[in-house]
Tab-separated table of C-alpha atoms in Angstrom:
chain	number	residue	atom	x	y	z
A	1	UNK	CA	0.000	0.000	0.000
A	2	UNK	CA	1.295	3.438	-0.894
A	3	UNK	CA	2.467	5.539	2.035
A	4	UNK	CA	0.308	8.531	2.948
A	5	UNK	CA	2.501	11.592	2.483
A	6	UNK	CA	0.266	14.113	4.291
A	7	UNK	CA	0.202	13.201	7.985
A	8	UNK	CA	-3.042	15.156	8.360
A	9	UNK	CA	-4.718	12.386	6.370
A	10	UNK	CA	-3.504	9.642	8.678
A	11	UNK	CA	-5.622	8.106	11.418
A	12	UNK	CA	-3.819	6.857	14.509
A	13	UNK	CA	-5.892	4.037	15.959
A	14	UNK	CA	-3.426	3.590	18.842
A	15	UNK	CA	-4.266	6.494	21.117
A	16	UNK	CA	-1.772	7.397	23.823
A	17	UNK	CA	-3.774	7.357	27.065
A	18	UNK	CA	-0.814	8.219	29.293
A	19	UNK	CA	-1.878	10.686	31.968
A	20	UNK	CA	-5.562	10.457	31.049
A	21	UNK	CA	-8.551	9.940	33.310
A	22	UNK	CA	-11.795	8.764	31.698
A	23	UNK	CA	-15.338	9.886	32.500
A	24	UNK	CA	-18.687	8.388	31.526
A	25	UNK	CA	-20.781	11.070	29.802
A	26	UNK	CA	-23.923	9.672	31.446
A	27	UNK	CA	-22.640	10.954	34.770
A	28	UNK	CA	-22.444	14.496	36.099
A	29	UNK	CA	-21.081	17.030	35.435
A	30	UNK	CA	-21.494	16.006	31.772
A	31	UNK	CA	-24.837	16.740	30.159
A	32	UNK	CA	-26.140	15.088	26.993
A	33	UNK	CA	-28.772	16.764	24.806
A	34	UNK	CA	-31.140	15.400	22.179
A	35	UNK	CA	-31.554	11.852	23.492
A	36	UNK	CA	-34.193	9.906	25.403
A	37	UNK	CA	-33.452	9.319	29.132
A	38	UNK	CA	-29.727	9.089	28.475
A	39	UNK	CA	-28.729	8.779	32.139
A	40	UNK	CA	-30.732	5.593	32.733
A	41	UNK	CA	-31.081	3.836	29.359
A	42	UNK	CA	-28.485	1.144	28.633
A	43	UNK	CA	-27.855	2.481	25.132
A	44	UNK	CA	-28.207	5.930	23.649
A	45	UNK	CA	-31.454	6.333	21.710
A	46	UNK	CA	-33.829	8.991	20.394
A	47	UNK	CA	-37.101	7.196	21.159
A	48	UNK	CA	-38.391	4.820	23.831
A	49	UNK	CA	-38.101	1.152	22.859
A	50	UNK	CA	-41.856	0.650	22.549
A	51	UNK	CA	-41.969	2.994	19.547
A	52	UNK	CA	-39.240	1.131	17.690
A	53	UNK	CA	-41.729	-1.410	16.334
A	54	UNK	CA	-43.669	1.160	14.305
A	55	UNK	CA	-41.710	0.134	11.213
A	56	UNK	CA	-38.642	-1.779	10.133
A	57	UNK	CA	-36.932	1.508	9.325
A	58	UNK	CA	-37.530	3.197	12.660
A	59	UNK	CA	-36.408	0.040	14.454
A	60	UNK	CA	-33.084	0.294	12.639
A	61	UNK	CA	-32.688	4.052	13.042
A	62	UNK	CA	-34.052	5.098	16.435
A	63	UNK	CA	-30.746	4.331	18.133
A	64	UNK	CA	-28.793	6.386	15.609
A	65	UNK	CA	-27.598	9.381	17.606
A	66	UNK	CA	-28.456	12.178	15.148
A	67	UNK	CA	-28.537	15.527	16.910
A	68	UNK	CA	-27.047	14.249	20.172
A	69	UNK	CA	-24.485	16.421	21.931
A	70	UNK	CA	-22.511	16.267	25.170
A	71	UNK	CA	-21.391	19.470	26.900
A	72	UNK	CA	-18.776	20.006	29.600
A	73	UNK	CA	-15.922	22.299	30.645
A	74	UNK	CA	-12.289	21.586	31.392
A	75	UNK	CA	-8.772	23.009	31.368
A	76	UNK	CA	-7.291	19.775	30.010
A	77	UNK	CA	-4.862	20.247	27.123
A	78	UNK	CA	-6.297	17.236	25.311
A	79	UNK	CA	-9.631	15.490	24.891
A	80	UNK	CA	-9.974	11.785	24.109
A	81	UNK	CA	-13.171	10.031	23.124
A	82	UNK	CA	-13.627	6.301	23.639
A	83	UNK	CA	-16.832	5.172	21.943
A	84	UNK	CA	-18.406	1.733	21.974
A	85	UNK	CA	-20.738	1.408	19.002
A	86	UNK	CA	-23.177	-1.369	18.081
A	87	UNK	CA	-23.933	-0.101	14.568
A	88	UNK	CA	-21.524	1.667	12.229
A	89	UNK	CA	-22.935	3.052	8.999
A	90	UNK	CA	-20.709	3.136	5.939
A	91	UNK	CA	-22.146	5.116	3.036
A	92	UNK	CA	-20.822	5.834	-0.452
A	93	UNK	CA	-22.011	9.446	-0.419
A	94	UNK	CA	-21.363	10.543	3.179
A	95	UNK	CA	-18.042	10.939	5.043
A	96	UNK	CA	-17.391	8.394	7.784
A	97	UNK	CA	-16.719	11.146	10.322
A	98	UNK	CA	-20.302	12.346	9.812
A	99	UNK	CA	-22.123	9.020	9.668
A	100	UNK	CA	-20.051	7.355	12.399
A	101	UNK	CA	-17.778	9.970	13.961
A	102	UNK	CA	-17.718	12.811	16.468
A	103	UNK	CA	-16.640	16.439	16.156
A	104	UNK	CA	-15.569	19.019	18.725
A	105	UNK	CA	-16.592	22.644	19.268
A	106	UNK	CA	-15.704	25.261	21.845
A	107	UNK	CA	-18.523	27.367	23.297
A	108	UNK	CA	-18.211	31.071	24.088
A	109	UNK	CA	-19.546	31.849	27.560
A	110	UNK	CA	-20.336	35.472	26.682
A	111	UNK	CA	-22.125	35.038	23.343
A	112	UNK	CA	-23.231	31.399	23.503
A	113	UNK	CA	-21.862	30.870	19.988
A	114	UNK	CA	-19.835	27.720	19.277
A	115	UNK	CA	-16.768	27.364	17.047
A	116	UNK	CA	-15.349	24.255	15.395
A	117	UNK	CA	-12.056	22.876	16.739
A	118	UNK	CA	-11.466	19.475	15.142
A	119	UNK	CA	-12.881	16.067	14.328
A	120	UNK	CA	-12.274	12.868	16.248
A	121	UNK	CA	-10.961	10.828	13.331
A	122	UNK	CA	-12.558	7.383	13.035
A	123	UNK	CA	-10.727	4.336	11.723
A	124	UNK	CA	-12.258	3.093	8.459
A	125	UNK	CA	-11.707	-0.477	9.661
A	126	UNK	CA	-13.463	-0.058	13.008
A	127	UNK	CA	-16.120	-2.616	13.905
A	128	UNK	CA	-17.160	-1.866	17.499
A	129	UNK	CA	-16.271	1.791	17.947
A	130	UNK	CA	-13.062	3.761	18.203
A	131	UNK	CA	-10.757	6.027	20.193
A	132	UNK	CA	-9.427	9.380	19.074
A	133	UNK	CA	-7.499	12.232	20.662
A	134	UNK	CA	-7.571	15.965	20.008
A	135	UNK	CA	-5.080	18.421	21.477
A	136	UNK	CA	-6.500	21.836	22.338
A	137	UNK	CA	-4.635	25.124	22.474
A	138	UNK	CA	-4.804	27.777	25.129
A	139	UNK	CA	-4.887	27.746	28.898
A	140	UNK	CA	-7.680	28.013	31.396
A	141	UNK	CA	-11.158	26.546	31.571
A	142	UNK	CA	-13.019	26.276	28.289
A	143	UNK	CA	-16.503	25.077	27.413
A	144	UNK	CA	-16.933	22.276	24.874
A	145	UNK	CA	-19.586	20.518	22.807
A	146	UNK	CA	-19.037	17.120	21.193
A	147	UNK	CA	-21.532	16.112	18.507
A	148	UNK	CA	-22.471	12.438	18.180
A	149	UNK	CA	-22.635	10.538	14.842
A	150	UNK	CA	-25.684	11.091	12.649
A	151	UNK	CA	-26.109	7.580	11.276
A	152	UNK	CA	-24.578	5.161	13.787
A	153	UNK	CA	-25.555	3.757	17.175
A	154	UNK	CA	-23.460	4.568	20.234
A	155	UNK	CA	-23.789	2.386	23.323
A	156	UNK	CA	-21.169	4.025	25.527
A	157	UNK	CA	-19.078	7.180	25.350
A	158	UNK	CA	-16.214	8.039	27.658
A	159	UNK	CA	-14.186	11.226	27.593
A	160	UNK	CA	-10.538	11.197	28.596
A	161	UNK	CA	-8.972	14.305	30.123
A	162	UNK	CA	-5.584	14.934	31.694
A	163	UNK	CA	-5.293	13.729	35.280
A	164	UNK	CA	-5.859	16.555	37.730
A	165	UNK	CA	-7.632	18.708	35.163
A	166	UNK	CA	-10.739	20.645	36.121
A	167	UNK	CA	-13.962	18.964	34.986
A	168	UNK	CA	-17.240	20.874	35.155
A	169	UNK	CA	-20.596	21.393	33.554
A	170	UNK	CA	-20.995	22.670	30.036
A	171	UNK	CA	-22.427	25.934	28.809
A	172	UNK	CA	-26.203	26.087	29.155
A	173	UNK	CA	-28.395	26.817	26.164
A	174	UNK	CA	-30.642	29.872	26.189
A	175	UNK	CA	-33.585	29.506	28.525
A	176	UNK	CA	-36.202	28.119	26.147
A	177	UNK	CA	-37.381	24.592	25.443
A	178	UNK	CA	-35.723	22.671	22.585
A	179	UNK	CA	-36.815	23.011	18.971
A	180	UNK	CA	-38.173	19.669	17.718
A	181	UNK	CA	-37.343	18.652	14.135
A	182	UNK	CA	-39.189	15.784	12.444
A	183	UNK	CA	-38.395	14.476	9.016
A	184	UNK	CA	-36.329	12.553	6.514
A	185	UNK	CA	-32.730	11.543	5.804
A	186	UNK	CA	-31.879	15.210	5.282
A	187	UNK	CA	-33.275	15.962	8.724
A	188	UNK	CA	-31.177	13.118	10.136
A	189	UNK	CA	-28.069	14.751	8.698
A	190	UNK	CA	-27.370	13.251	5.266
A	191	UNK	CA	-24.957	14.191	3.829
A	192	UNK	CA	-23.001	16.770	5.854
A	193	UNK	CA	-19.220	16.460	6.054
A	194	UNK	CA	-19.362	16.129	9.830
A	195	UNK	CA	-22.181	15.943	12.419
A	196	UNK	CA	-21.966	19.604	13.362
A	197	UNK	CA	-22.771	20.742	9.840
A	198	UNK	CA	-26.320	19.374	9.696
A	199	UNK	CA	-28.705	22.318	9.446
A	200	UNK	CA	-30.195	21.912	12.930
A	201	UNK	CA	-26.727	21.965	14.487
A	202	UNK	CA	-25.864	25.117	12.553
A	203	UNK	CA	-29.048	26.842	13.734
A	204	UNK	CA	-28.388	25.679	17.290
A	205	UNK	CA	-24.858	27.105	17.320
A	206	UNK	CA	-25.916	30.423	15.829
A	207	UNK	CA	-28.800	30.925	18.242
A	208	UNK	CA	-27.595	29.006	21.322
A	209	UNK	CA	-30.763	26.884	21.371
A	210	UNK	CA	-31.236	23.234	22.249
A	211	UNK	CA	-32.954	20.896	19.782
A	212	UNK	CA	-34.198	17.342	19.270
A	213	UNK	CA	-33.606	15.588	15.947
A	214	UNK	CA	-36.281	13.033	15.060
A	215	UNK	CA	-35.244	12.619	11.459
A	216	UNK	CA	-35.514	9.033	10.195
A	217	UNK	CA	-34.015	8.265	6.818
A	218	UNK	CA	-36.871	7.154	4.572
A	219	UNK	CA	-39.147	6.204	7.470
A	220	UNK	CA	-40.683	9.239	9.193
A	221	UNK	CA	-43.956	9.280	7.280
A	222	UNK	CA	-46.390	10.982	9.600
A	223	UNK	CA	-47.230	7.814	11.555
A	224	UNK	CA	-50.032	8.597	13.991
A	225	UNK	CA	-48.373	6.778	16.905
A	226	UNK	CA	-45.070	8.591	16.501
A	227	UNK	CA	-46.771	11.937	15.965
A	228	UNK	CA	-48.798	11.333	19.113
A	229	UNK	CA	-45.602	10.716	21.051
A	230	UNK	CA	-43.993	13.873	19.686
A	231	UNK	CA	-47.029	15.935	20.612
A	232	UNK	CA	-46.338	15.140	24.266
A	233	UNK	CA	-42.736	16.331	24.210
A	234	UNK	CA	-41.763	19.687	25.646
A	235	UNK	CA	-40.709	21.992	22.813
A	236	UNK	CA	-40.437	25.680	21.966
A	237	UNK	CA	-41.156	25.100	18.257
A	238	UNK	CA	-41.949	22.227	15.892
A	239	UNK	CA	-40.433	21.841	12.410
A	240	UNK	CA	-42.157	19.504	9.936
A	241	UNK	CA	-39.648	18.366	7.297
A	242	UNK	CA	-40.785	14.959	6.011
A	243	UNK	CA	-41.710	15.797	2.401
A	244	UNK	CA	-39.020	13.431	1.076
A	245	UNK	CA	-40.265	10.466	3.090
A	246	UNK	CA	-43.866	10.480	1.888
A	247	UNK	CA	-43.924	7.788	-0.835
A	248	UNK	CA	-46.440	9.688	-2.964
A	249	UNK	CA	-48.770	12.673	-3.042
A	250	UNK	CA	-51.731	10.697	-1.707
A	251	UNK	CA	-49.725	9.754	1.379
A	252	UNK	CA	-48.895	13.406	1.974
A	253	UNK	CA	-52.589	14.281	1.716
A	254	UNK	CA	-53.496	11.604	4.270
A	255	UNK	CA	-50.830	12.459	6.826
A	256	UNK	CA	-49.612	16.050	6.569
A	257	UNK	CA	-52.644	17.952	7.848
A	258	UNK	CA	-53.386	15.144	10.297
A	259	UNK	CA	-49.951	15.576	11.875
A	260	UNK	CA	-50.494	19.312	12.227
A	261	UNK	CA	-53.805	18.734	14.011
A	262	UNK	CA	-52.336	16.178	16.437
A	263	UNK	CA	-49.358	18.362	17.345
A	264	UNK	CA	-51.489	21.487	17.576
A	265	UNK	CA	-54.096	19.879	19.840
A	266	UNK	CA	-51.569	19.430	22.655
A	267	UNK	CA	-49.441	22.442	21.756
A	268	UNK	CA	-51.835	25.255	20.837
A	269	UNK	CA	-49.336	28.085	21.119
A	270	UNK	CA	-45.943	26.896	19.877
A	271	UNK	CA	-44.604	28.062	16.504
A	272	UNK	CA	-45.295	25.352	13.910
A	273	UNK	CA	-42.920	25.537	10.935
A	274	UNK	CA	-43.817	23.665	7.757
A	275	UNK	CA	-41.094	22.963	5.187
A	276	UNK	CA	-41.118	21.477	1.708
A	277	UNK	CA	-38.030	19.794	0.289
A	278	UNK	CA	-35.238	22.051	-0.974
A	279	UNK	CA	-34.081	19.968	-3.960
A	280	UNK	CA	-36.967	21.327	-6.023
A	281	UNK	CA	-35.151	22.001	-9.292
A	282	UNK	CA	-33.574	18.670	-10.224
A	283	UNK	CA	-32.092	17.565	-13.530
A	284	UNK	CA	-32.744	13.901	-12.710
A	285	UNK	CA	-35.359	12.117	-10.627
A	286	UNK	CA	-38.684	13.760	-9.808
A	287	UNK	CA	-39.718	16.452	-12.232
A	288	UNK	CA	-40.693	19.953	-11.200
A	289	UNK	CA	-44.411	19.279	-11.690
A	290	UNK	CA	-44.363	16.457	-9.127
A	291	UNK	CA	-42.330	18.522	-6.688
A	292	UNK	CA	-44.741	21.417	-7.142
A	293	UNK	CA	-47.726	19.145	-6.501
A	294	UNK	CA	-46.137	17.856	-3.297
A	295	UNK	CA	-45.376	21.396	-2.200
A	296	UNK	CA	-48.990	22.382	-2.869
A	297	UNK	CA	-50.219	19.652	-0.505
A	298	UNK	CA	-47.851	20.899	2.183
A	299	UNK	CA	-48.825	24.504	1.565
A	300	UNK	CA	-52.497	23.541	1.898
A	301	UNK	CA	-51.819	22.495	5.501
A	302	UNK	CA	-50.429	25.972	6.080
A	303	UNK	CA	-53.481	27.634	4.498
A	304	UNK	CA	-55.802	25.344	6.475
A	305	UNK	CA	-54.140	26.473	9.695
A	306	UNK	CA	-54.474	30.129	8.738
A	307	UNK	CA	-58.144	29.705	7.842
A	308	UNK	CA	-58.710	28.279	11.300
A	309	UNK	CA	-57.175	31.301	12.979
A	310	UNK	CA	-53.704	29.914	13.700
A	311	UNK	CA	-51.395	32.915	13.975
A	312	UNK	CA	-48.341	30.850	14.880
A	313	UNK	CA	-47.861	28.729	11.771
A	314	UNK	CA	-45.090	29.398	9.248
A	315	UNK	CA	-44.231	28.043	5.805
A	316	UNK	CA	-40.742	27.673	4.311
A	317	UNK	CA	-40.889	27.003	0.587
A	318	UNK	CA	-38.095	24.547	-0.141
A	319	UNK	CA	-37.866	25.771	-3.718
A	320	UNK	CA	-36.584	29.101	-2.383
A	321	UNK	CA	-33.563	27.616	-0.593
A	322	UNK	CA	-31.270	26.422	-3.391
A	323	UNK	CA	-31.644	29.391	-5.735
A	324	UNK	CA	-28.250	31.020	-5.396
A	325	UNK	CA	-27.455	30.442	-9.057
A	326	UNK	CA	-25.387	27.480	-7.911
A	327	UNK	CA	-28.159	24.949	-7.368
A	328	UNK	CA	-25.993	22.149	-8.750
A	329	UNK	CA	-23.505	22.722	-5.913
A	330	UNK	CA	-25.975	22.246	-3.047
A	331	UNK	CA	-26.309	18.457	-2.906
A	332	UNK	CA	-24.181	15.339	-3.036
A	333	UNK	CA	-26.541	13.302	-5.215
A	334	UNK	CA	-29.366	15.626	-6.337
A	335	UNK	CA	-31.209	14.962	-3.074
A	336	UNK	CA	-29.042	15.096	0.055
A	337	UNK	CA	-27.437	18.454	0.878
A	338	UNK	CA	-23.719	18.896	1.223
A	339	UNK	CA	-22.388	21.475	3.676
A	340	UNK	CA	-23.295	24.330	1.340
A	341	UNK	CA	-26.841	23.040	1.009
A	342	UNK	CA	-27.166	22.685	4.767
A	343	UNK	CA	-25.820	26.209	5.193
A	344	UNK	CA	-28.611	27.514	2.946
A	345	UNK	CA	-31.223	25.443	4.788
A	346	UNK	CA	-29.947	26.749	8.121
A	347	UNK	CA	-30.264	30.318	6.843
A	348	UNK	CA	-33.940	29.749	6.041
A	349	UNK	CA	-34.801	28.050	9.335
A	350	UNK	CA	-32.772	30.441	11.466
A	351	UNK	CA	-34.339	33.442	9.763
A	352	UNK	CA	-37.822	32.114	10.454
A	353	UNK	CA	-37.057	31.335	14.096
A	354	UNK	CA	-35.487	34.743	14.698
A	355	UNK	CA	-38.507	36.527	13.240
A	356	UNK	CA	-40.743	34.462	15.517
A	357	UNK	CA	-38.669	35.324	18.576
A	358	UNK	CA	-38.543	39.043	17.733
A	359	UNK	CA	-42.322	39.209	17.361
A	360	UNK	CA	-42.760	37.334	20.641
A	361	UNK	CA	-40.416	39.699	22.476
A	362	UNK	CA	-42.202	42.745	21.084
A	363	UNK	CA	-45.613	41.372	22.019
A	364	UNK	CA	-44.445	40.760	25.588
A	365	UNK	CA	-43.361	44.372	26.093
């Protein structure tokens, strides 16, 4: 095998643990976000086990840790992750560090904004998880966020820090309930270059807000049981993004308005954001007429809500997202966004959320 010349491209699977002390992220002072009962469940998951039998797809995806994050603070000059994983997803169109890896951010205490530091490089030959080490610059206590993989299942995660280093709680998100996202493979994070570049993570970093990712690749289809469960979750806003998963227009007609009504019944006042898919103008696959017909069904839910006096419902037209004149640069495969596509999606969602928050603040004065 040819030798790799650039050492930045190498992955060292033999991590030096000398002088390291390991901590279980399920235990304080670490705090994990975006998962179901993470302190007591034996494996990390996004849904309770009883909902996993809704479909074959959800059963295989509900333990994927899309949107999960762990936050903490330390003055250690290195951070090691030691992950035990029961499912590792290898995809031809998505980097391994995104589907099965972790990335690291530092969080600003004053602004709440987070900045990327590095990735924890996974070994392409791993079968049950991996270890990776990142050295951090600077002295003093810093706040950190580690994003979990989008398309793999993590059973255990330990963090190694230098012996004697300070270990404390992470930076808190702004004092509102999490935003709940429900949808398709795009919602789950396909195909960002790393976990932190999925659009929900981008919005979260920019606005310092917590979120829950209930995106299920190909399998979130407006199921009544799952929608009923979501309606009981505590949230500050709900984002409906499952256009891609509906197998046809008739399915959208049967489920889209029904989901709105179920969520709205238990959550009469939260902002309800309705999105259609962004890959509207495609050179292959579905034609524009079909995409327009699907969008019309979704838009009808929005109009139905308005006709019934709902003043807290919002529509994001997916066809307006990838119109920079560089539409062919926004996806990996004409469907799943790359980082640029996710950046444009984040702009649309963030802009909507900020307008909602501004109006709310003004109305409370």
